[in-house]
mmCIF file of C-alpha atoms in Angstrom:
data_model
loop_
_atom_site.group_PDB
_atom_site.id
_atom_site.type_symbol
_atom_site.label_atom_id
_atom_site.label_comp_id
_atom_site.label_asym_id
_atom_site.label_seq_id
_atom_site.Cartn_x
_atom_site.Cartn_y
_atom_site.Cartn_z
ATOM 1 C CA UNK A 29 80.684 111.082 91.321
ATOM 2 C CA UNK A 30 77.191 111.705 92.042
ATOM 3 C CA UNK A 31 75.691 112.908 88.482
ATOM 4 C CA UNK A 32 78.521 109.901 87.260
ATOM 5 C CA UNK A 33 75.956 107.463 89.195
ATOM 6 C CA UNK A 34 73.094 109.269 87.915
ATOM 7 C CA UNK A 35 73.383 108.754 84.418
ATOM 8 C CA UNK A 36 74.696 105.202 85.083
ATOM 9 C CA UNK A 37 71.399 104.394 86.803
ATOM 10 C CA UNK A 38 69.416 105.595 84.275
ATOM 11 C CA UNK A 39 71.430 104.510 81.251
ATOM 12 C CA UNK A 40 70.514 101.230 83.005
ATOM 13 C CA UNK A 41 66.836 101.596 82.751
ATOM 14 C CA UNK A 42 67.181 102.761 79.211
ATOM 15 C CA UNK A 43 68.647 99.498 78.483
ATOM 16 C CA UNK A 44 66.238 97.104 80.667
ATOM 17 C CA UNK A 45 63.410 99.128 78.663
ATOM 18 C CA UNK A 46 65.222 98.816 75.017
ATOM 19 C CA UNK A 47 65.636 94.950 75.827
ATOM 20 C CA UNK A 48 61.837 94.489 76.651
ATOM 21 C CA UNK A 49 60.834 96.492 73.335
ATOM 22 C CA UNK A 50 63.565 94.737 71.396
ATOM 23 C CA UNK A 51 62.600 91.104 72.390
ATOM 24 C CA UNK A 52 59.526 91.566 73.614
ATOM 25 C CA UNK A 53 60.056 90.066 77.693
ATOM 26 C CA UNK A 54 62.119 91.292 80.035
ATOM 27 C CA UNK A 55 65.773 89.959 80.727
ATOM 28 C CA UNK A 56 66.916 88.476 83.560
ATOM 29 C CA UNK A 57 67.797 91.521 85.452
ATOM 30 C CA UNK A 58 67.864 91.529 88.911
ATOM 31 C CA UNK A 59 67.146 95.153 90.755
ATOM 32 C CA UNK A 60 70.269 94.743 92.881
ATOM 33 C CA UNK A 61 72.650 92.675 93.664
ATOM 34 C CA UNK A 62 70.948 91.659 97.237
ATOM 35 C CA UNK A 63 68.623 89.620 95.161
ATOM 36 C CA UNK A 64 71.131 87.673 93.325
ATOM 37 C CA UNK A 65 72.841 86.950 97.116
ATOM 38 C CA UNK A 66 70.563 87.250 100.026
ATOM 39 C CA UNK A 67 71.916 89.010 102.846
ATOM 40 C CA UNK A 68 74.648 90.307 101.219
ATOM 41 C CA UNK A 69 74.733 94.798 101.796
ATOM 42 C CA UNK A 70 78.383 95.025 100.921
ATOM 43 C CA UNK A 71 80.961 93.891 98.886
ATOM 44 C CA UNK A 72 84.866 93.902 99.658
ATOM 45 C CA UNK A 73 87.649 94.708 96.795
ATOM 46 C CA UNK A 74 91.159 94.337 96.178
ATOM 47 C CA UNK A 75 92.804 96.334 93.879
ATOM 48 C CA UNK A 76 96.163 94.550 92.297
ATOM 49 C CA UNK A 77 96.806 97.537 90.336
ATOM 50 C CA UNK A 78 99.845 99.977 91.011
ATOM 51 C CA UNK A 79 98.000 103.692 91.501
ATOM 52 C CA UNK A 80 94.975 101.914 91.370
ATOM 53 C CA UNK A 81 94.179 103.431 94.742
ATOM 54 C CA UNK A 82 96.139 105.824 96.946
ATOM 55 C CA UNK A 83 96.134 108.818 99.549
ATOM 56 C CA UNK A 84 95.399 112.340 97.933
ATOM 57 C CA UNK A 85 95.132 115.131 100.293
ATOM 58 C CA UNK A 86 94.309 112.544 103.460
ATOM 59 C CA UNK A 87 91.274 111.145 101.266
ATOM 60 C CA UNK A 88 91.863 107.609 99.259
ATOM 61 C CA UNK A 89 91.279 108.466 95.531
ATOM 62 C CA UNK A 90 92.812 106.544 92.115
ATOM 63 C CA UNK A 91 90.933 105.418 88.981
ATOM 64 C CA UNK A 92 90.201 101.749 90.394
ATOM 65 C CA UNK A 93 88.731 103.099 93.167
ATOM 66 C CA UNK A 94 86.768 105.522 91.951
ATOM 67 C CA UNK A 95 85.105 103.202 89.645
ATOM 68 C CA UNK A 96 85.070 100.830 92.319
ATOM 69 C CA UNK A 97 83.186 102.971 94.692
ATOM 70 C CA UNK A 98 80.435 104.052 91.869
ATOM 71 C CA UNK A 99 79.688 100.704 91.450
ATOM 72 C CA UNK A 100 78.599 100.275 95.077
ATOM 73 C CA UNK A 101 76.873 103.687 95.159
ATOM 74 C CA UNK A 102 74.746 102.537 92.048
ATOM 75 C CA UNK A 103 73.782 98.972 93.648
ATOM 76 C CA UNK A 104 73.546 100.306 97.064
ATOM 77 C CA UNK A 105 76.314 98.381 98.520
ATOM 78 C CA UNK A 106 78.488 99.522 101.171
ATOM 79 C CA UNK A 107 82.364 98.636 99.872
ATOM 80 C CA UNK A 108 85.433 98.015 101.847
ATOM 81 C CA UNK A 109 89.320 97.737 100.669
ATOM 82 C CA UNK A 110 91.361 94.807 101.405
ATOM 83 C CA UNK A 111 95.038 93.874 101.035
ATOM 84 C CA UNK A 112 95.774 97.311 99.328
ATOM 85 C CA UNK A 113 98.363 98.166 101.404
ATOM 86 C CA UNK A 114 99.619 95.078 103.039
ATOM 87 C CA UNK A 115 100.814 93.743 99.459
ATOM 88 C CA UNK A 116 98.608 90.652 100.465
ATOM 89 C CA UNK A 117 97.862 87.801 98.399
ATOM 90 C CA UNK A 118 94.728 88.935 96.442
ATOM 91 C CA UNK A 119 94.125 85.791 94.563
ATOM 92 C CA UNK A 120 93.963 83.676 97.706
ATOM 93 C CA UNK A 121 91.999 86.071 99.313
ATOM 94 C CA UNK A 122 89.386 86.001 96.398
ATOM 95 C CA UNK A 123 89.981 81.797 96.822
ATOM 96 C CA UNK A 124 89.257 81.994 100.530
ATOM 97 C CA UNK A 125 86.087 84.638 99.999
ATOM 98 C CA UNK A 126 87.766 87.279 101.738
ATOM 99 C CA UNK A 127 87.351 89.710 98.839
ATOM 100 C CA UNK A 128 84.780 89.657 96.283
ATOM 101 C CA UNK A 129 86.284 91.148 93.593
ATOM 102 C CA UNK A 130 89.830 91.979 92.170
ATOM 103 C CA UNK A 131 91.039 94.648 90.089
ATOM 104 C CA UNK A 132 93.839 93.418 87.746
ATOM 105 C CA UNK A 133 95.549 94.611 84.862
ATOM 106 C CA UNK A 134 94.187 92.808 81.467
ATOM 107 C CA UNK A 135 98.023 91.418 81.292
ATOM 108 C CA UNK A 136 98.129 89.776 84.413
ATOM 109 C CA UNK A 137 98.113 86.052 84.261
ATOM 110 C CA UNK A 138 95.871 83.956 86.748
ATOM 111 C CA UNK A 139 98.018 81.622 88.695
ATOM 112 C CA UNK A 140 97.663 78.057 87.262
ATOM 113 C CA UNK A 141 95.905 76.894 90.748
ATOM 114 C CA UNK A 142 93.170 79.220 90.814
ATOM 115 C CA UNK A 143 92.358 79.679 86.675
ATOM 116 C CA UNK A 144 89.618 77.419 86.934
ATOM 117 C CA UNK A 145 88.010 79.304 89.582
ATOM 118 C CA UNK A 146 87.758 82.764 88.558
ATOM 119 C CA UNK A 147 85.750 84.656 85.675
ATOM 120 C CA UNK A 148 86.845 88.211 84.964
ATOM 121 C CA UNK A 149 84.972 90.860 83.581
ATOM 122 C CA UNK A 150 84.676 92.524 80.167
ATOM 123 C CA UNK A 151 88.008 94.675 79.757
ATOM 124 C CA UNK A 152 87.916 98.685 80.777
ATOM 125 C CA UNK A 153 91.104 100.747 79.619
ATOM 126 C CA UNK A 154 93.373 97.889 80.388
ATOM 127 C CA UNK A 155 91.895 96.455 83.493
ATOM 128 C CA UNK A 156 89.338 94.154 84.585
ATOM 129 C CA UNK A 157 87.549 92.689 87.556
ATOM 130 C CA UNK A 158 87.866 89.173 88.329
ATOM 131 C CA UNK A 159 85.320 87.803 90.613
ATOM 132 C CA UNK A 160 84.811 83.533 91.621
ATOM 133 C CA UNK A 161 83.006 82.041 89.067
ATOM 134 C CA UNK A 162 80.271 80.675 91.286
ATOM 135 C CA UNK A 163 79.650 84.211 91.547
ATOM 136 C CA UNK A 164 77.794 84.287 88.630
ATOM 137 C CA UNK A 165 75.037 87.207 89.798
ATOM 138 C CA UNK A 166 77.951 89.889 90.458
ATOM 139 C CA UNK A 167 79.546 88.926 87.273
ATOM 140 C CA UNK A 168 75.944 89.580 85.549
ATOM 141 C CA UNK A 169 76.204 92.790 87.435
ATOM 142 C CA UNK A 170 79.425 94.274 87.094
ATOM 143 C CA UNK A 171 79.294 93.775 83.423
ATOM 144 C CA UNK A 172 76.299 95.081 83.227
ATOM 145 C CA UNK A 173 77.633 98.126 84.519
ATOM 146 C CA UNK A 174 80.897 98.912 82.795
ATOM 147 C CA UNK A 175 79.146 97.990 79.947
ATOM 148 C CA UNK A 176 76.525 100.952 80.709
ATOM 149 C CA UNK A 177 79.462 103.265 82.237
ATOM 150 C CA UNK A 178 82.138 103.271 79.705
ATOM 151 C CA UNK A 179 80.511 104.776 77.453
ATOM 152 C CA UNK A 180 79.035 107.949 79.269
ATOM 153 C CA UNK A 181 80.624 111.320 79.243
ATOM 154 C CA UNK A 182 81.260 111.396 83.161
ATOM 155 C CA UNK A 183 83.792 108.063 82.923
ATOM 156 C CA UNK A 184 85.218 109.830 79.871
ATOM 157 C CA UNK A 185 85.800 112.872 82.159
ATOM 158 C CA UNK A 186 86.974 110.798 84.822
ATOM 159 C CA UNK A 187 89.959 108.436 82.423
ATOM 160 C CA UNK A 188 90.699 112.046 81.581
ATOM 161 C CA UNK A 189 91.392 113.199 85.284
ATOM 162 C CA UNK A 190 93.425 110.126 86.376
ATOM 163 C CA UNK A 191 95.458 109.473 82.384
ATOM 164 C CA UNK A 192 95.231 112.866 80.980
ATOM 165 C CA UNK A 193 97.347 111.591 78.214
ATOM 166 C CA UNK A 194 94.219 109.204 76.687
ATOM 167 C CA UNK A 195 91.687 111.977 76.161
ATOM 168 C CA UNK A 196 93.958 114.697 74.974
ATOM 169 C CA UNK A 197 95.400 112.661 72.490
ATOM 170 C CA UNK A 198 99.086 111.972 74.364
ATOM 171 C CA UNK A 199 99.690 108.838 75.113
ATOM 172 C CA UNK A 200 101.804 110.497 78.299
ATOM 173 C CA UNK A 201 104.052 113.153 79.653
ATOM 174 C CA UNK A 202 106.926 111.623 77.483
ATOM 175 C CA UNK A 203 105.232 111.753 74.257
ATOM 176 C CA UNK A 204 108.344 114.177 73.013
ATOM 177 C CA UNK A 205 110.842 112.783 74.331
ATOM 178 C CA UNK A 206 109.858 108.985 73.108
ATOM 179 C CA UNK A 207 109.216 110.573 69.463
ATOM 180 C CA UNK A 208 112.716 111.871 69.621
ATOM 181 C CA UNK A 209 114.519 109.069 70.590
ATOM 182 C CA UNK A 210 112.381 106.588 68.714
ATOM 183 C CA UNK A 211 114.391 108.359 65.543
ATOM 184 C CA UNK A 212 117.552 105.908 66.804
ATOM 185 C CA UNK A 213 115.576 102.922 65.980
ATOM 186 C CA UNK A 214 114.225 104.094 62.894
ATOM 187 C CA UNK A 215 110.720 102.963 64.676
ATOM 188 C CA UNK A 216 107.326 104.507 64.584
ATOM 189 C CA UNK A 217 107.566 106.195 68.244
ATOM 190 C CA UNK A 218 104.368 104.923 68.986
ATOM 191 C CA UNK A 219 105.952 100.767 69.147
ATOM 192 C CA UNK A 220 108.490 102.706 71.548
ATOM 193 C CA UNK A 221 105.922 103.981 73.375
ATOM 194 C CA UNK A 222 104.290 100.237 73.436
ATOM 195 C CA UNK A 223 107.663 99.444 74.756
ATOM 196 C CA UNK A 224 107.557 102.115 77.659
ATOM 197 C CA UNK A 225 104.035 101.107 78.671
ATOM 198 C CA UNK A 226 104.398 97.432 78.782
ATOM 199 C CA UNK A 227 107.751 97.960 80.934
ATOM 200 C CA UNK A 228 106.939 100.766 83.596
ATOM 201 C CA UNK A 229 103.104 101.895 82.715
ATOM 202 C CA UNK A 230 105.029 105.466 82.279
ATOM 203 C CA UNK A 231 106.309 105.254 86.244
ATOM 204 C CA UNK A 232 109.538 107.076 85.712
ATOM 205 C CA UNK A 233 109.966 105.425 89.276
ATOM 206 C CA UNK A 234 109.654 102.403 89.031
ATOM 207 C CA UNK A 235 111.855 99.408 89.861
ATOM 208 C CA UNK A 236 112.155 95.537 89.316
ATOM 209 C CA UNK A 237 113.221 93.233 91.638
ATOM 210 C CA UNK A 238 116.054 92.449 89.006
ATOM 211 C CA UNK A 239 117.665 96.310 89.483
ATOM 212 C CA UNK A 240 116.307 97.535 86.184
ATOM 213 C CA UNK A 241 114.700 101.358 86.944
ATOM 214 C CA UNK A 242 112.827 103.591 85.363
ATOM 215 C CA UNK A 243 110.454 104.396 81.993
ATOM 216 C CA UNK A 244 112.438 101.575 80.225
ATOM 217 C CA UNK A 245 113.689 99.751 83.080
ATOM 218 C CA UNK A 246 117.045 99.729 82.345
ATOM 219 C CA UNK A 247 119.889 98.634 84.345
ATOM 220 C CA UNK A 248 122.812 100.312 85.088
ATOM 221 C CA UNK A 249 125.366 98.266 83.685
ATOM 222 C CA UNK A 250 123.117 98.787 80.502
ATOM 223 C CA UNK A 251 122.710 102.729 80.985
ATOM 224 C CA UNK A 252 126.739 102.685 81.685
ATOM 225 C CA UNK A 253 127.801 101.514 78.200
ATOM 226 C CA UNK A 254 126.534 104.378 76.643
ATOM 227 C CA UNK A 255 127.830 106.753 79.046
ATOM 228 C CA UNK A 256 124.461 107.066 80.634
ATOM 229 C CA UNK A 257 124.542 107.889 84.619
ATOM 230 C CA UNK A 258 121.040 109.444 85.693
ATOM 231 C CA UNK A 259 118.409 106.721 85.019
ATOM 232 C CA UNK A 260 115.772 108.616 87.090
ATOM 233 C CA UNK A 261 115.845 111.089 84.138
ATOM 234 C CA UNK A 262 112.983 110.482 81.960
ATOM 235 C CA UNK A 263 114.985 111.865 78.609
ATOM 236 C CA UNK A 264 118.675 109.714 79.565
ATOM 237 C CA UNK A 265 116.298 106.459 80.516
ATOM 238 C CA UNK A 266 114.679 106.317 77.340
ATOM 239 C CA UNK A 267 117.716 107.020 75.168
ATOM 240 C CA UNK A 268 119.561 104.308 76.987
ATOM 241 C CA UNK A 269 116.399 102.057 76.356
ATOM 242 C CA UNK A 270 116.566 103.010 72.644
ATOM 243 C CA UNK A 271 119.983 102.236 72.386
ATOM 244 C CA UNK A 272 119.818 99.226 73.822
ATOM 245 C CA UNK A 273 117.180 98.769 71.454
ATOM 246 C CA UNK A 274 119.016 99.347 68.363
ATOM 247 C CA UNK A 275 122.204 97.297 69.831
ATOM 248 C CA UNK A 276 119.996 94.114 69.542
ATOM 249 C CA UNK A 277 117.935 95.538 66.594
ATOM 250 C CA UNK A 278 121.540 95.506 64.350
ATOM 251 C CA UNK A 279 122.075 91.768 65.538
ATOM 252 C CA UNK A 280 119.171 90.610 64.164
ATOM 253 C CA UNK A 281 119.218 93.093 60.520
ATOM 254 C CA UNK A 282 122.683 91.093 60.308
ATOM 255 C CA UNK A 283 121.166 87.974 60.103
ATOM 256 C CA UNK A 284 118.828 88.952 56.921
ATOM 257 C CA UNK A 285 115.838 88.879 59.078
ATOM 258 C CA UNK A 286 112.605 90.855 57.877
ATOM 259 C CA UNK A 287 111.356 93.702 59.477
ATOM 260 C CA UNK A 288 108.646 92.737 61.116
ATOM 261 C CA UNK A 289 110.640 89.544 62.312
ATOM 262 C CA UNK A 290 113.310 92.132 63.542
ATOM 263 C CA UNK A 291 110.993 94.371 65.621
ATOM 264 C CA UNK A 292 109.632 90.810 67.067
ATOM 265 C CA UNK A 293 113.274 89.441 68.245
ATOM 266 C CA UNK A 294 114.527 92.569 69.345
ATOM 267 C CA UNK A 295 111.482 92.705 71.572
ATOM 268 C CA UNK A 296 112.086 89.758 72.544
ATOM 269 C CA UNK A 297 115.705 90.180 73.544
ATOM 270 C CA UNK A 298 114.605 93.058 75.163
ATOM 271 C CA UNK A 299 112.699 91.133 77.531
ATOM 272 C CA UNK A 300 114.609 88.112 77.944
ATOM 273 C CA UNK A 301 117.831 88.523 76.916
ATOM 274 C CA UNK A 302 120.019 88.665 73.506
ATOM 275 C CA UNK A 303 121.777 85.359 75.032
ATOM 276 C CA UNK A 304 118.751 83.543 75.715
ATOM 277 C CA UNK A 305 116.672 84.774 72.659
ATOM 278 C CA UNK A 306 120.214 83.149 70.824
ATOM 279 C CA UNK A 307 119.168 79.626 72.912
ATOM 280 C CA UNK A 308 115.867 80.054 71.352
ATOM 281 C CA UNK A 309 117.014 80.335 67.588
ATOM 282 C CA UNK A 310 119.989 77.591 68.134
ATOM 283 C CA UNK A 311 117.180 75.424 69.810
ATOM 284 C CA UNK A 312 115.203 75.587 67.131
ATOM 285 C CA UNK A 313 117.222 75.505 64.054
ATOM 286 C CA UNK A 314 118.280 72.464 65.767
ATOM 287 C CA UNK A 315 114.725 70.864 65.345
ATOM 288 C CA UNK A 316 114.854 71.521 61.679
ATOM 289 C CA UNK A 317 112.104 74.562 61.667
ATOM 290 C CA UNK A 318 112.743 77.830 60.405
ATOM 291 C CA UNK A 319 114.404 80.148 63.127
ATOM 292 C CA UNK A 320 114.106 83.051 60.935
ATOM 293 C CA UNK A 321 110.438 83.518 61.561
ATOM 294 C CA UNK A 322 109.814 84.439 65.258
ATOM 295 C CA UNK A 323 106.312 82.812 65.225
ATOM 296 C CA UNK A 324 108.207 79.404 64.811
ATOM 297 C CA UNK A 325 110.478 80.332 67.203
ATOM 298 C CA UNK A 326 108.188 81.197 69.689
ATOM 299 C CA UNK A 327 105.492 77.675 69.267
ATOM 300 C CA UNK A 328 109.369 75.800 69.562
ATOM 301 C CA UNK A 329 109.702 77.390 73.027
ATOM 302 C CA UNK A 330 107.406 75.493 75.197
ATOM 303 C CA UNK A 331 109.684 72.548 74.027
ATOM 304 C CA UNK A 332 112.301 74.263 75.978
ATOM 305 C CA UNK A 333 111.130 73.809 79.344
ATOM 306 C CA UNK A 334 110.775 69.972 79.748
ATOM 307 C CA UNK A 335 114.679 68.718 80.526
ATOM 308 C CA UNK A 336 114.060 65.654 77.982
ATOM 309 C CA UNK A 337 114.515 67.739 74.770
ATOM 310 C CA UNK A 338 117.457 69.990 76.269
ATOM 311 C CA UNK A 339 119.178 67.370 77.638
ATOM 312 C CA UNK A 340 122.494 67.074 75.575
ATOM 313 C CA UNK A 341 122.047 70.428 73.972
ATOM 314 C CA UNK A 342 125.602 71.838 74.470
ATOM 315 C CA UNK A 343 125.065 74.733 72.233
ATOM 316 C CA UNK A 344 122.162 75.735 75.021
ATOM 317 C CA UNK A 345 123.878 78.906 77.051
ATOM 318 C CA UNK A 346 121.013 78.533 79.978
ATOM 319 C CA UNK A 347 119.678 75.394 79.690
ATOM 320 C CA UNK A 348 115.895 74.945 80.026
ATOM 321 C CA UNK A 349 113.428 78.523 79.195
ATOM 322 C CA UNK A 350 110.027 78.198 79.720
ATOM 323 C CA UNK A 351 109.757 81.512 77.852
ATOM 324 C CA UNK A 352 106.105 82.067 78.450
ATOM 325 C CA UNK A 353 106.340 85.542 79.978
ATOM 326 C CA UNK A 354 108.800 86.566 76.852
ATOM 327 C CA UNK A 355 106.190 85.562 74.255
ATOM 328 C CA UNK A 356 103.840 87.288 76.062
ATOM 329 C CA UNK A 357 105.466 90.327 76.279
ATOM 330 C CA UNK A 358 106.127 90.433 72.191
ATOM 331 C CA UNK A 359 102.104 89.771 71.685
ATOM 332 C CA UNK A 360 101.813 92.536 74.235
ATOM 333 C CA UNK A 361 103.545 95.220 73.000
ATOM 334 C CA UNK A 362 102.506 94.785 69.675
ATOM 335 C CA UNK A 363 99.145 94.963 70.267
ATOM 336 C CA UNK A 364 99.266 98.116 72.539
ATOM 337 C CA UNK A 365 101.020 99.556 69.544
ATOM 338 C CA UNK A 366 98.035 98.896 67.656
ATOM 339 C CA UNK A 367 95.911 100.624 70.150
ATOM 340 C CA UNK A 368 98.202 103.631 70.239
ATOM 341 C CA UNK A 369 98.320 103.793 66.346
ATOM 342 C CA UNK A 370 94.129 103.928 66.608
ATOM 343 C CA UNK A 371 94.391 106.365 69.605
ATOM 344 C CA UNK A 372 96.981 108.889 68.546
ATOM 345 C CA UNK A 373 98.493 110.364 65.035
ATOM 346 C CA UNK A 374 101.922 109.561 63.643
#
């Protein structure tokens, strides 16, 4: 990473001396981060990102801390890695000043009991650092320099090395394989692909707590209805994703829905259930607002979680639904869809 810390250095020169000839004084730029925090030589990180650092060849390596690393090399700072391993609690470690900064994913949400006391850094590929928000001078700093880094050849070079799928204009090593099935959904593959990302971030090993495995986490009850038996299989785990897919997608075309209101339910039902999405609607029809529309559906949810206005409801399958993750995962996938339609061709 070397000539990577190189150019970063002097990109940030060429800004301090743009700024002065642009405004005329010179910012409030610090030469390192030992100014901002007397005393301070090092900082500590922990990375809450799967991949985001592991062993390669005896050596630790992975995007986060590579990045991670050329940050300290270009303030100076020795760096240390905590709670990588041990699965600790990174946000009460960055509470109780044990760690300095985390890495996160931009979709993770901060527990309610620590929101107010963290400030997170300008977005990178679809991470960010999240640092205390009395640290004010390392915030200054590290957006200073993703801001400089992100857009230099080397970090190009390097997003290439660890997603080779972004630069070369795949979204991943299922590209084919999510274009083909995509065709039983009648879907641009590129919302499946949302889909894919948003449930496994392309791990064609990974598993939830809840028994759902693989690219589409898919159970195997699910995989089993459609005589599906090898959900480690990239090609049978997507098809049984996309035909669960189109199972809840014909519910919803059966009710006269749109089609942009039957994308957003089926996602929906994807994530939480067709039976609960069904407690949703019933809910609020109920309330007199139009259940047809999954934007109204979805501001009637929060309703939905406080016992008072469930109380009574028979039709209710499940009872109370806070249902925040579930909207969140419809805004989520959508908009990574919108990303991959910028990114990558039809």
């Amino acid at each position: 990473m070397g000539r990577f810390l190189r150019t970063a250095s002097a990109l940030a020169v060429i800004f301090l001396l743009e700024s002065i000839l642009r405004t005329g004084t010179v910012p409030c730029q610090p030469a390192s981060l030992t100014e901002l925090v007397p005393g301070r030589d090092s900082l500590t990180a922990s990375i809450n990102i799967r991949s985001g650092m592991y062993t390669g060849r005896g050596f630790p390596t992975g995007f986060q801390y590579s990045m991670l690393t050329g940050l300290a090399d270009t303030l100076d700072l020795g760096i240390g890695f905590s709670g990588v391993y041990e699965h600790r609690d990174c946000w009460q470690m960055l509470s109780d000043s044990l760690v300095d900064i985390v890495a996160v994913n931009l979709t993770d949400t901060v527990p309610a009991q620590y929101s107010g006391c963290v400030s997170r850094t300008m977005p990178f590929e679809d991470y960010a650092w999240v640092v205390r928000s009395g640290d004010r001078g390392l915030l200054y700093q590290l957006n200073l320099w993703l801001g400089l880094t992100v857009h230099t050849s080397e970090y190009e070079a390097m997003v290439g090395r660890f997603f080779p799928g972004r630069v070369s204009g795949r979204l991943s090593p299922y590209d084919e394989i999510i274009r083909r099935e995509s065709s039983l959904l009648g879907w641009d593959w590129r919302l499946l692909a949302a889909v894919v990302y948003k449930e496994s971030r392309f791990s064609v090993g990974a598993r939830s707590k809840r028994g759902a495995v693989g690219l589409m986490q898919v159970r195997q009850s699910t995989a089993a209805a459609y005589g599906i038996t090898d959900l480690f299989n990239p090609e049978e785990n997507v098809r049984a994703g996309a035909l669960y897919l189109r199972q809840i997608q014909q519910r919803y075309r059966r009710m006269g829905l749109d089609s942009v209101n039957v994308v957003k339910f089926t996602l929906a039902a994807y994530n939480a259930g067709e039976s609960r999405v069904e407690d949703c609607i019933n809910f609020t029809l109920a309330r007199g607002r139009d259940f047809t529309d999954w934007e109204t559906v979805a501001a009637t949810i929060p309703l939905m979680a406080e016992q008072e206005h469930v109380e009574g409801a028979d039709y209710l399958r499940h009872g109370t639904f806070r249902g925040r993750e579930t909207i969140q995962y419809v805004r989520d996938v959508l908009s990574k869809y919108e990303e991959y339609r910028a990114a990558v061709a039809e």
